């Protein structure tokens, strides 16, 4: 199915307007749970109740309101929101172009794709190529869903991508959070730097999985079959009393893990000793289909067949 646009309008810079459609760039894979009545499995419903009257209220009597002072409500209409949005109504207004690397990632909130609207392909391609050659990102403002947004437009894989951003006053200060200046032992620093070097690599997003979701899926399947589920006791981590010893042990464990990873297991017994993450990595390297939905046992069997 073709993606569904969640907003239509145009990108504006100078006197140029680029008609676009906005699409969500993120697909939600979260598991969604419902509250149900346990004896009969029926869903729990929620009514809109007037707290003063204690009675259900029809949608026709519900309006948006702002509590200006305690108990004083200002009622708002759709026209009020449209009047406030006049500045950026249906327009992503580029204010300036800046180097992308100058933007602190803390400002990024959500990603959208912008595709050309009907009959807008030519001017869209013009903006796309001009931005690509400049190497700059556009900082813009627009209104969507009763709020003004700050955004960053950049080129990604042949399309214009819009990063919704936080405004400066929405990002909290680090005062009271960042630690005070503390003296660091040179030997500990050298060991910590060596440990960081052991973990050096190139970022590949496909290597990272939501293993908590995977575990929940396995538990759901087990409970559906009537199998018992037991939570394993997990010890609370404690701050090391001997930091140097902890760093040395971490470095040795990292080196040992890398050594095991370089020796590909060949037997079922070897595979059984690996964690699910390590098994999944081997399955990815072997290009085993359906690996993302496999349990640990299924991964072991699939890897054994592929050996």
PDB file of C-alpha atoms in Angstrom:
ATOM      1  CA  UNK A   1       0.000   0.000   0.000  1.00  0.00           C
ATOM      2  CA  UNK A   2       1.167   3.515  -0.806  1.00  0.00           C
ATOM      3  CA  UNK A   3       1.939   5.605   2.296  1.00  0.00           C
ATOM      4  CA  UNK A   4      -0.792   8.000   3.417  1.00  0.00           C
ATOM      5  CA  UNK A   5       0.049  11.704   3.614  1.00  0.00           C
ATOM      6  CA  UNK A   6      -0.587  13.241   7.041  1.00  0.00           C
ATOM      7  CA  UNK A   7      -0.246  16.886   5.893  1.00  0.00           C
ATOM      8  CA  UNK A   8      -0.217  18.760   2.595  1.00  0.00           C
ATOM      9  CA  UNK A   9       1.150  22.217   1.899  1.00  0.00           C
ATOM     10  CA  UNK A  10       4.285  23.722   0.434  1.00  0.00           C
ATOM     11  CA  UNK A  11       7.905  24.536   1.216  1.00  0.00           C
ATOM     12  CA  UNK A  12       8.554  28.241   0.885  1.00  0.00           C
ATOM     13  CA  UNK A  13      11.940  29.911   0.478  1.00  0.00           C
ATOM     14  CA  UNK A  14      12.200  33.386  -0.980  1.00  0.00           C
ATOM     15  CA  UNK A  15       9.460  33.622  -3.611  1.00  0.00           C
ATOM     16  CA  UNK A  16       9.647  29.920  -4.492  1.00  0.00           C
ATOM     17  CA  UNK A  17       6.906  27.518  -3.358  1.00  0.00           C
ATOM     18  CA  UNK A  18       7.363  23.731  -3.552  1.00  0.00           C
ATOM     19  CA  UNK A  19       4.068  21.778  -3.203  1.00  0.00           C
ATOM     20  CA  UNK A  20       4.677  18.785  -0.931  1.00  0.00           C
ATOM     21  CA  UNK A  21       2.981  15.975   0.937  1.00  0.00           C
ATOM     22  CA  UNK A  22       4.241  14.961   4.397  1.00  0.00           C
ATOM     23  CA  UNK A  23       4.615  11.319   5.465  1.00  0.00           C
ATOM     24  CA  UNK A  24       5.666   9.836   8.779  1.00  0.00           C
ATOM     25  CA  UNK A  25       9.190   8.409   8.480  1.00  0.00           C
ATOM     26  CA  UNK A  26       8.865   6.195  11.542  1.00  0.00           C
ATOM     27  CA  UNK A  27       6.873   2.957  11.801  1.00  0.00           C
ATOM     28  CA  UNK A  28       5.635   2.056  15.260  1.00  0.00           C
ATOM     29  CA  UNK A  29       6.525  -1.531  16.203  1.00  0.00           C
ATOM     30  CA  UNK A  30       5.489  -1.192  19.853  1.00  0.00           C
ATOM     31  CA  UNK A  31       3.183  -3.839  21.259  1.00  0.00           C
ATOM     32  CA  UNK A  32      -0.178  -2.340  22.210  1.00  0.00           C
ATOM     33  CA  UNK A  33      -2.080  -3.795  25.152  1.00  0.00           C
ATOM     34  CA  UNK A  34      -5.724  -3.324  26.175  1.00  0.00           C
ATOM     35  CA  UNK A  35      -7.526  -3.413  29.485  1.00  0.00           C
ATOM     36  CA  UNK A  36     -10.199  -6.130  29.481  1.00  0.00           C
ATOM     37  CA  UNK A  37     -12.667  -7.589  31.959  1.00  0.00           C
ATOM     38  CA  UNK A  38     -10.866 -10.793  33.028  1.00  0.00           C
ATOM     39  CA  UNK A  39     -13.939 -13.037  33.574  1.00  0.00           C
ATOM     40  CA  UNK A  40     -15.350 -12.583  30.043  1.00  0.00           C
ATOM     41  CA  UNK A  41     -12.499 -10.974  28.045  1.00  0.00           C
ATOM     42  CA  UNK A  42     -14.549  -7.940  27.007  1.00  0.00           C
ATOM     43  CA  UNK A  43     -12.785  -4.611  26.510  1.00  0.00           C
ATOM     44  CA  UNK A  44     -13.018  -1.851  29.094  1.00  0.00           C
ATOM     45  CA  UNK A  45     -14.673   1.264  27.642  1.00  0.00           C
ATOM     46  CA  UNK A  46     -14.218   4.859  28.741  1.00  0.00           C
ATOM     47  CA  UNK A  47     -16.918   7.528  28.655  1.00  0.00           C
ATOM     48  CA  UNK A  48     -16.491  11.298  28.598  1.00  0.00           C
ATOM     49  CA  UNK A  49     -18.038  12.303  31.923  1.00  0.00           C
ATOM     50  CA  UNK A  50     -18.834  15.796  33.168  1.00  0.00           C
ATOM     51  CA  UNK A  51     -17.202  15.854  36.609  1.00  0.00           C
ATOM     52  CA  UNK A  52     -19.760  18.310  37.981  1.00  0.00           C
ATOM     53  CA  UNK A  53     -22.908  16.532  36.748  1.00  0.00           C
ATOM     54  CA  UNK A  54     -21.536  13.006  36.847  1.00  0.00           C
ATOM     55  CA  UNK A  55     -23.172  12.271  33.490  1.00  0.00           C
ATOM     56  CA  UNK A  56     -21.881  11.314  30.020  1.00  0.00           C
ATOM     57  CA  UNK A  57     -21.378  14.259  27.635  1.00  0.00           C
ATOM     58  CA  UNK A  58     -21.994  14.097  23.847  1.00  0.00           C
ATOM     59  CA  UNK A  59     -19.162  15.234  21.527  1.00  0.00           C
ATOM     60  CA  UNK A  60     -21.329  18.147  20.311  1.00  0.00           C
ATOM     61  CA  UNK A  61     -21.097  19.749  23.780  1.00  0.00           C
ATOM     62  CA  UNK A  62     -17.314  19.357  24.162  1.00  0.00           C
ATOM     63  CA  UNK A  63     -15.070  22.316  23.256  1.00  0.00           C
ATOM     64  CA  UNK A  64     -11.389  23.165  23.708  1.00  0.00           C
ATOM     65  CA  UNK A  65     -10.720  25.665  26.480  1.00  0.00           C
ATOM     66  CA  UNK A  66      -7.751  27.333  28.161  1.00  0.00           C
ATOM     67  CA  UNK A  67      -7.730  27.912  31.924  1.00  0.00           C
ATOM     68  CA  UNK A  68      -6.579  31.542  32.012  1.00  0.00           C
ATOM     69  CA  UNK A  69      -6.875  31.716  35.804  1.00  0.00           C
ATOM     70  CA  UNK A  70      -8.123  29.188  38.334  1.00  0.00           C
ATOM     71  CA  UNK A  71     -11.711  28.386  37.317  1.00  0.00           C
ATOM     72  CA  UNK A  72     -11.757  30.941  34.452  1.00  0.00           C
ATOM     73  CA  UNK A  73     -12.024  29.211  31.061  1.00  0.00           C
ATOM     74  CA  UNK A  74     -11.544  30.794  27.647  1.00  0.00           C
ATOM     75  CA  UNK A  75     -13.422  28.730  25.032  1.00  0.00           C
ATOM     76  CA  UNK A  76     -11.683  28.246  21.683  1.00  0.00           C
ATOM     77  CA  UNK A  77     -13.146  27.511  18.228  1.00  0.00           C
ATOM     78  CA  UNK A  78     -11.557  26.050  15.077  1.00  0.00           C
ATOM     79  CA  UNK A  79     -11.512  29.573  13.607  1.00  0.00           C
ATOM     80  CA  UNK A  80      -9.400  30.800  16.559  1.00  0.00           C
ATOM     81  CA  UNK A  81      -6.726  28.213  15.810  1.00  0.00           C
ATOM     82  CA  UNK A  82      -6.841  29.029  12.090  1.00  0.00           C
ATOM     83  CA  UNK A  83      -6.358  32.734  12.884  1.00  0.00           C
ATOM     84  CA  UNK A  84      -3.269  31.951  15.004  1.00  0.00           C
ATOM     85  CA  UNK A  85      -1.867  29.738  12.234  1.00  0.00           C
ATOM     86  CA  UNK A  86      -2.133  32.448   9.557  1.00  0.00           C
ATOM     87  CA  UNK A  87       1.645  33.070   9.617  1.00  0.00           C
ATOM     88  CA  UNK A  88       2.585  29.528   8.576  1.00  0.00           C
ATOM     89  CA  UNK A  89      -0.736  28.057   7.468  1.00  0.00           C
ATOM     90  CA  UNK A  90      -0.021  25.216   4.991  1.00  0.00           C
ATOM     91  CA  UNK A  91       3.529  26.509   4.454  1.00  0.00           C
ATOM     92  CA  UNK A  92       6.888  25.204   5.646  1.00  0.00           C
ATOM     93  CA  UNK A  93       8.703  28.530   5.644  1.00  0.00           C
ATOM     94  CA  UNK A  94      12.503  28.193   5.350  1.00  0.00           C
ATOM     95  CA  UNK A  95      14.171  31.016   7.310  1.00  0.00           C
ATOM     96  CA  UNK A  96      17.846  30.192   6.694  1.00  0.00           C
ATOM     97  CA  UNK A  97      20.269  27.490   5.545  1.00  0.00           C
ATOM     98  CA  UNK A  98      22.932  26.221   7.978  1.00  0.00           C
ATOM     99  CA  UNK A  99      25.541  23.414   8.159  1.00  0.00           C
ATOM    100  CA  UNK A 100      23.737  20.316   9.439  1.00  0.00           C
ATOM    101  CA  UNK A 101      26.612  19.380  11.766  1.00  0.00           C
ATOM    102  CA  UNK A 102      26.085  22.634  13.710  1.00  0.00           C
ATOM    103  CA  UNK A 103      22.713  21.408  15.021  1.00  0.00           C
ATOM    104  CA  UNK A 104      22.808  19.652  18.399  1.00  0.00           C
ATOM    105  CA  UNK A 105      20.862  16.337  18.145  1.00  0.00           C
ATOM    106  CA  UNK A 106      19.089  17.187  21.428  1.00  0.00           C
ATOM    107  CA  UNK A 107      16.829  19.482  19.365  1.00  0.00           C
ATOM    108  CA  UNK A 108      15.544  16.676  17.092  1.00  0.00           C
ATOM    109  CA  UNK A 109      12.113  15.325  18.007  1.00  0.00           C
ATOM    110  CA  UNK A 110      10.587  13.364  15.097  1.00  0.00           C
ATOM    111  CA  UNK A 111      11.325  12.647  11.435  1.00  0.00           C
ATOM    112  CA  UNK A 112       9.020  13.102   8.431  1.00  0.00           C
ATOM    113  CA  UNK A 113       9.494  12.533   4.703  1.00  0.00           C
ATOM    114  CA  UNK A 114       8.399  15.236   2.263  1.00  0.00           C
ATOM    115  CA  UNK A 115       7.394  14.040  -1.194  1.00  0.00           C
ATOM    116  CA  UNK A 116       6.308  16.186  -4.159  1.00  0.00           C
ATOM    117  CA  UNK A 117       2.609  16.965  -4.457  1.00  0.00           C
ATOM    118  CA  UNK A 118       0.793  16.584  -7.775  1.00  0.00           C
ATOM    119  CA  UNK A 119       2.422  18.737 -10.497  1.00  0.00           C
ATOM    120  CA  UNK A 120       5.183  19.717  -8.059  1.00  0.00           C
ATOM    121  CA  UNK A 121       7.893  17.293  -9.201  1.00  0.00           C
ATOM    122  CA  UNK A 122       9.950  19.831 -11.184  1.00  0.00           C
ATOM    123  CA  UNK A 123      10.266  22.500  -8.493  1.00  0.00           C
ATOM    124  CA  UNK A 124      10.759  19.770  -5.841  1.00  0.00           C
ATOM    125  CA  UNK A 125      13.675  18.327  -7.863  1.00  0.00           C
ATOM    126  CA  UNK A 126      15.138  21.842  -8.161  1.00  0.00           C
ATOM    127  CA  UNK A 127      15.096  22.378  -4.376  1.00  0.00           C
ATOM    128  CA  UNK A 128      16.418  18.856  -3.780  1.00  0.00           C
ATOM    129  CA  UNK A 129      19.422  19.242  -6.087  1.00  0.00           C
ATOM    130  CA  UNK A 130      20.230  22.785  -4.911  1.00  0.00           C
ATOM    131  CA  UNK A 131      20.229  21.669  -1.258  1.00  0.00           C
ATOM    132  CA  UNK A 132      22.268  18.586  -2.091  1.00  0.00           C
ATOM    133  CA  UNK A 133      24.952  20.611  -3.853  1.00  0.00           C
ATOM    134  CA  UNK A 134      25.067  23.236  -1.090  1.00  0.00           C
ATOM    135  CA  UNK A 135      25.498  20.640   1.668  1.00  0.00           C
ATOM    136  CA  UNK A 136      23.308  22.834   3.890  1.00  0.00           C
ATOM    137  CA  UNK A 137      20.118  22.161   5.866  1.00  0.00           C
ATOM    138  CA  UNK A 138      17.118  24.494   5.894  1.00  0.00           C
ATOM    139  CA  UNK A 139      15.713  25.784   9.186  1.00  0.00           C
ATOM    140  CA  UNK A 140      11.963  26.327   8.865  1.00  0.00           C
ATOM    141  CA  UNK A 141       8.718  26.942  10.775  1.00  0.00           C
ATOM    142  CA  UNK A 142       5.238  25.573  10.060  1.00  0.00           C
ATOM    143  CA  UNK A 143       1.910  24.967  11.806  1.00  0.00           C
ATOM    144  CA  UNK A 144       0.342  21.504  12.108  1.00  0.00           C
ATOM    145  CA  UNK A 145      -2.266  20.136  14.532  1.00  0.00           C
ATOM    146  CA  UNK A 146      -2.792  23.363  16.470  1.00  0.00           C
ATOM    147  CA  UNK A 147       0.877  24.022  17.157  1.00  0.00           C
ATOM    148  CA  UNK A 148       3.741  25.816  15.487  1.00  0.00           C
ATOM    149  CA  UNK A 149       6.766  23.662  14.749  1.00  0.00           C
ATOM    150  CA  UNK A 150      10.455  24.303  14.223  1.00  0.00           C
ATOM    151  CA  UNK A 151      12.067  22.056  11.663  1.00  0.00           C
ATOM    152  CA  UNK A 152      15.218  21.153   9.787  1.00  0.00           C
ATOM    153  CA  UNK A 153      15.030  20.140   6.115  1.00  0.00           C
ATOM    154  CA  UNK A 154      17.836  17.995   4.725  1.00  0.00           C
ATOM    155  CA  UNK A 155      18.434  15.606   1.825  1.00  0.00           C
ATOM    156  CA  UNK A 156      18.387  11.873   2.561  1.00  0.00           C
ATOM    157  CA  UNK A 157      18.559   9.154  -0.099  1.00  0.00           C
ATOM    158  CA  UNK A 158      17.162  11.321  -2.880  1.00  0.00           C
ATOM    159  CA  UNK A 159      14.304  12.926  -0.938  1.00  0.00           C
ATOM    160  CA  UNK A 160      13.718  15.918   1.336  1.00  0.00           C
ATOM    161  CA  UNK A 161      13.488  14.904   4.989  1.00  0.00           C
ATOM    162  CA  UNK A 162      11.984  17.129   7.668  1.00  0.00           C
ATOM    163  CA  UNK A 163      13.207  16.809  11.250  1.00  0.00           C
ATOM    164  CA  UNK A 164      10.750  18.329  13.706  1.00  0.00           C
ATOM    165  CA  UNK A 165      12.762  20.151  16.382  1.00  0.00           C
ATOM    166  CA  UNK A 166      12.300  21.451  19.896  1.00  0.00           C
ATOM    167  CA  UNK A 167      12.349  25.212  20.380  1.00  0.00           C
ATOM    168  CA  UNK A 168      15.266  26.497  22.474  1.00  0.00           C
ATOM    169  CA  UNK A 169      13.090  27.173  25.553  1.00  0.00           C
ATOM    170  CA  UNK A 170      11.847  23.548  25.503  1.00  0.00           C
ATOM    171  CA  UNK A 171      15.333  22.118  26.081  1.00  0.00           C
ATOM    172  CA  UNK A 172      16.082  22.052  29.793  1.00  0.00           C
ATOM    173  CA  UNK A 173      19.249  23.441  31.291  1.00  0.00           C
ATOM    174  CA  UNK A 174      21.879  20.986  32.571  1.00  0.00           C
ATOM    175  CA  UNK A 175      22.297  23.035  35.745  1.00  0.00           C
ATOM    176  CA  UNK A 176      22.146  20.690  38.712  1.00  0.00           C
ATOM    177  CA  UNK A 177      22.603  17.650  36.431  1.00  0.00           C
ATOM    178  CA  UNK A 178      26.113  17.962  34.990  1.00  0.00           C
ATOM    179  CA  UNK A 179      28.723  16.936  37.598  1.00  0.00           C
ATOM    180  CA  UNK A 180      31.089  19.417  39.175  1.00  0.00           C
ATOM    181  CA  UNK A 181      34.672  19.358  37.986  1.00  0.00           C
ATOM    182  CA  UNK A 182      36.355  16.279  39.435  1.00  0.00           C
ATOM    183  CA  UNK A 183      39.979  15.163  39.313  1.00  0.00           C
ATOM    184  CA  UNK A 184      40.469  11.945  37.309  1.00  0.00           C
ATOM    185  CA  UNK A 185      43.223   9.418  37.941  1.00  0.00           C
ATOM    186  CA  UNK A 186      45.491   9.196  34.866  1.00  0.00           C
ATOM    187  CA  UNK A 187      45.793   5.389  35.068  1.00  0.00           C
ATOM    188  CA  UNK A 188      42.027   4.969  35.280  1.00  0.00           C
ATOM    189  CA  UNK A 189      41.587   7.369  32.355  1.00  0.00           C
ATOM    190  CA  UNK A 190      44.066   5.375  30.241  1.00  0.00           C
ATOM    191  CA  UNK A 191      42.261   2.125  31.055  1.00  0.00           C
ATOM    192  CA  UNK A 192      38.847   3.669  30.307  1.00  0.00           C
ATOM    193  CA  UNK A 193      40.146   4.999  26.978  1.00  0.00           C
ATOM    194  CA  UNK A 194      41.465   1.531  26.114  1.00  0.00           C
ATOM    195  CA  UNK A 195      38.050   0.019  26.963  1.00  0.00           C
ATOM    196  CA  UNK A 196      36.302   2.550  24.717  1.00  0.00           C
ATOM    197  CA  UNK A 197      38.704   1.635  21.927  1.00  0.00           C
ATOM    198  CA  UNK A 198      37.714  -2.039  22.333  1.00  0.00           C
ATOM    199  CA  UNK A 199      34.109  -1.064  21.562  1.00  0.00           C
ATOM    200  CA  UNK A 200      34.973   1.111  18.552  1.00  0.00           C
ATOM    201  CA  UNK A 201      32.988   0.292  15.399  1.00  0.00           C
ATOM    202  CA  UNK A 202      30.900   1.714  12.566  1.00  0.00           C
ATOM    203  CA  UNK A 203      27.244   2.467  13.216  1.00  0.00           C
ATOM    204  CA  UNK A 204      24.898   0.038  11.503  1.00  0.00           C
ATOM    205  CA  UNK A 205      21.285   0.525  12.690  1.00  0.00           C
ATOM    206  CA  UNK A 206      20.324  -2.969  11.502  1.00  0.00           C
ATOM    207  CA  UNK A 207      22.558  -4.441  14.223  1.00  0.00           C
ATOM    208  CA  UNK A 208      20.372  -3.043  17.004  1.00  0.00           C
ATOM    209  CA  UNK A 209      17.082  -4.719  17.887  1.00  0.00           C
ATOM    210  CA  UNK A 210      14.321  -4.176  20.413  1.00  0.00           C
ATOM    211  CA  UNK A 211      15.112  -7.308  22.434  1.00  0.00           C
ATOM    212  CA  UNK A 212      12.585  -6.323  25.133  1.00  0.00           C
ATOM    213  CA  UNK A 213       9.819  -6.485  22.514  1.00  0.00           C
ATOM    214  CA  UNK A 214      11.180  -9.855  21.311  1.00  0.00           C
ATOM    215  CA  UNK A 215      11.072 -11.188  24.873  1.00  0.00           C
ATOM    216  CA  UNK A 216       7.494  -9.960  25.315  1.00  0.00           C
ATOM    217  CA  UNK A 217       6.481 -11.706  22.069  1.00  0.00           C
ATOM    218  CA  UNK A 218       7.984 -14.977  23.324  1.00  0.00           C
ATOM    219  CA  UNK A 219       6.137 -14.609  26.646  1.00  0.00           C
ATOM    220  CA  UNK A 220       2.841 -13.892  24.832  1.00  0.00           C
ATOM    221  CA  UNK A 221       3.301 -17.012  22.671  1.00  0.00           C
ATOM    222  CA  UNK A 222       4.178 -19.134  25.717  1.00  0.00           C
ATOM    223  CA  UNK A 223       1.166 -17.925  27.722  1.00  0.00           C
ATOM    224  CA  UNK A 224      -1.100 -18.485  24.715  1.00  0.00           C
ATOM    225  CA  UNK A 225       0.022 -22.153  24.757  1.00  0.00           C
ATOM    226  CA  UNK A 226      -0.569 -22.329  28.512  1.00  0.00           C
ATOM    227  CA  UNK A 227       3.128 -22.581  29.341  1.00  0.00           C
ATOM    228  CA  UNK A 228       4.356 -21.126  32.669  1.00  0.00           C
ATOM    229  CA  UNK A 229       6.483 -17.965  32.633  1.00  0.00           C
ATOM    230  CA  UNK A 230       8.960 -17.193  35.406  1.00  0.00           C
ATOM    231  CA  UNK A 231      10.898 -13.985  35.887  1.00  0.00           C
ATOM    232  CA  UNK A 232      14.550 -14.485  36.707  1.00  0.00           C
ATOM    233  CA  UNK A 233      15.925 -12.530  39.649  1.00  0.00           C
ATOM    234  CA  UNK A 234      18.286  -9.805  38.488  1.00  0.00           C
ATOM    235  CA  UNK A 235      20.869  -8.424  40.882  1.00  0.00           C
ATOM    236  CA  UNK A 236      20.965  -4.665  41.242  1.00  0.00           C
ATOM    237  CA  UNK A 237      24.236  -3.262  39.851  1.00  0.00           C
ATOM    238  CA  UNK A 238      26.484  -1.625  42.413  1.00  0.00           C
ATOM    239  CA  UNK A 239      29.086   1.069  42.008  1.00  0.00           C
ATOM    240  CA  UNK A 240      32.541  -0.570  41.987  1.00  0.00           C
ATOM    241  CA  UNK A 241      34.570  -0.156  45.154  1.00  0.00           C
ATOM    242  CA  UNK A 242      37.790  -0.666  43.182  1.00  0.00           C
ATOM    243  CA  UNK A 243      37.369   1.271  39.922  1.00  0.00           C
ATOM    244  CA  UNK A 244      40.711   0.160  38.494  1.00  0.00           C
ATOM    245  CA  UNK A 245      39.844  -3.522  39.056  1.00  0.00           C
ATOM    246  CA  UNK A 246      36.417  -3.030  37.452  1.00  0.00           C
ATOM    247  CA  UNK A 247      37.979  -1.380  34.396  1.00  0.00           C
ATOM    248  CA  UNK A 248      40.547  -4.167  34.061  1.00  0.00           C
ATOM    249  CA  UNK A 249      37.848  -6.860  34.347  1.00  0.00           C
ATOM    250  CA  UNK A 250      35.694  -5.051  31.766  1.00  0.00           C
ATOM    251  CA  UNK A 251      38.615  -4.847  29.348  1.00  0.00           C
ATOM    252  CA  UNK A 252      39.392  -8.575  29.763  1.00  0.00           C
ATOM    253  CA  UNK A 253      35.705  -9.483  29.271  1.00  0.00           C
ATOM    254  CA  UNK A 254      35.530  -7.372  26.116  1.00  0.00           C
ATOM    255  CA  UNK A 255      38.641  -8.985  24.663  1.00  0.00           C
ATOM    256  CA  UNK A 256      37.301 -12.459  25.503  1.00  0.00           C
ATOM    257  CA  UNK A 257      33.943 -11.695  23.884  1.00  0.00           C
ATOM    258  CA  UNK A 258      35.614 -10.469  20.704  1.00  0.00           C
ATOM    259  CA  UNK A 259      37.725 -13.620  20.633  1.00  0.00           C
ATOM    260  CA  UNK A 260      34.609 -15.818  20.884  1.00  0.00           C
ATOM    261  CA  UNK A 261      32.875 -13.816  18.171  1.00  0.00           C
ATOM    262  CA  UNK A 262      35.802 -14.370  15.800  1.00  0.00           C
ATOM    263  CA  UNK A 263      35.493 -18.158  16.221  1.00  0.00           C
ATOM    264  CA  UNK A 264      32.217 -19.112  14.528  1.00  0.00           C
ATOM    265  CA  UNK A 265      30.486 -21.988  16.408  1.00  0.00           C
ATOM    266  CA  UNK A 266      29.996 -25.114  14.349  1.00  0.00           C
ATOM    267  CA  UNK A 267      28.060 -27.454  16.630  1.00  0.00           C
ATOM    268  CA  UNK A 268      24.734 -27.275  18.437  1.00  0.00           C
ATOM    269  CA  UNK A 269      26.536 -27.341  21.776  1.00  0.00           C
ATOM    270  CA  UNK A 270      28.601 -24.294  20.835  1.00  0.00           C
ATOM    271  CA  UNK A 271      25.501 -22.425  19.664  1.00  0.00           C
ATOM    272  CA  UNK A 272      23.599 -23.184  22.872  1.00  0.00           C
ATOM    273  CA  UNK A 273      26.269 -21.323  24.848  1.00  0.00           C
ATOM    274  CA  UNK A 274      25.646 -18.063  22.946  1.00  0.00           C
ATOM    275  CA  UNK A 275      23.152 -15.353  23.919  1.00  0.00           C
ATOM    276  CA  UNK A 276      20.150 -14.618  21.719  1.00  0.00           C
ATOM    277  CA  UNK A 277      21.775 -11.379  20.510  1.00  0.00           C
ATOM    278  CA  UNK A 278      24.903 -13.299  19.445  1.00  0.00           C
ATOM    279  CA  UNK A 279      22.752 -15.931  17.714  1.00  0.00           C
ATOM    280  CA  UNK A 280      20.809 -13.237  15.894  1.00  0.00           C
ATOM    281  CA  UNK A 281      24.048 -11.641  14.694  1.00  0.00           C
ATOM    282  CA  UNK A 282      25.173 -15.004  13.249  1.00  0.00           C
ATOM    283  CA  UNK A 283      21.752 -15.458  11.620  1.00  0.00           C
ATOM    284  CA  UNK A 284      22.035 -11.995  10.073  1.00  0.00           C
ATOM    285  CA  UNK A 285      25.469 -12.831   8.657  1.00  0.00           C
ATOM    286  CA  UNK A 286      24.043 -16.100   7.260  1.00  0.00           C
ATOM    287  CA  UNK A 287      21.052 -14.178   5.826  1.00  0.00           C
ATOM    288  CA  UNK A 288      18.536 -16.556   7.460  1.00  0.00           C
ATOM    289  CA  UNK A 289      15.000 -15.527   6.509  1.00  0.00           C
ATOM    290  CA  UNK A 290      12.517 -14.827   9.317  1.00  0.00           C
ATOM    291  CA  UNK A 291      15.268 -14.496  11.941  1.00  0.00           C
ATOM    292  CA  UNK A 292      13.637 -11.457  13.589  1.00  0.00           C
ATOM    293  CA  UNK A 293      10.651 -13.567  14.712  1.00  0.00           C
ATOM    294  CA  UNK A 294      12.665 -16.571  15.921  1.00  0.00           C
ATOM    295  CA  UNK A 295      13.144 -17.619  19.537  1.00  0.00           C
ATOM    296  CA  UNK A 296      16.607 -18.583  20.797  1.00  0.00           C
ATOM    297  CA  UNK A 297      15.856 -22.280  20.218  1.00  0.00           C
ATOM    298  CA  UNK A 298      14.649 -21.598  16.675  1.00  0.00           C
ATOM    299  CA  UNK A 299      17.781 -19.556  15.920  1.00  0.00           C
ATOM    300  CA  UNK A 300      19.991 -22.453  17.080  1.00  0.00           C
ATOM    301  CA  UNK A 301      18.097 -24.888  14.832  1.00  0.00           C
ATOM    302  CA  UNK A 302      18.197 -22.527  11.817  1.00  0.00           C
ATOM    303  CA  UNK A 303      21.934 -21.909  12.236  1.00  0.00           C
ATOM    304  CA  UNK A 304      22.592 -25.637  12.571  1.00  0.00           C
ATOM    305  CA  UNK A 305      20.729 -26.307   9.307  1.00  0.00           C
ATOM    306  CA  UNK A 306      22.626 -23.510   7.565  1.00  0.00           C
ATOM    307  CA  UNK A 307      26.043 -24.773   8.711  1.00  0.00           C
TER     308      UNK A 307
END
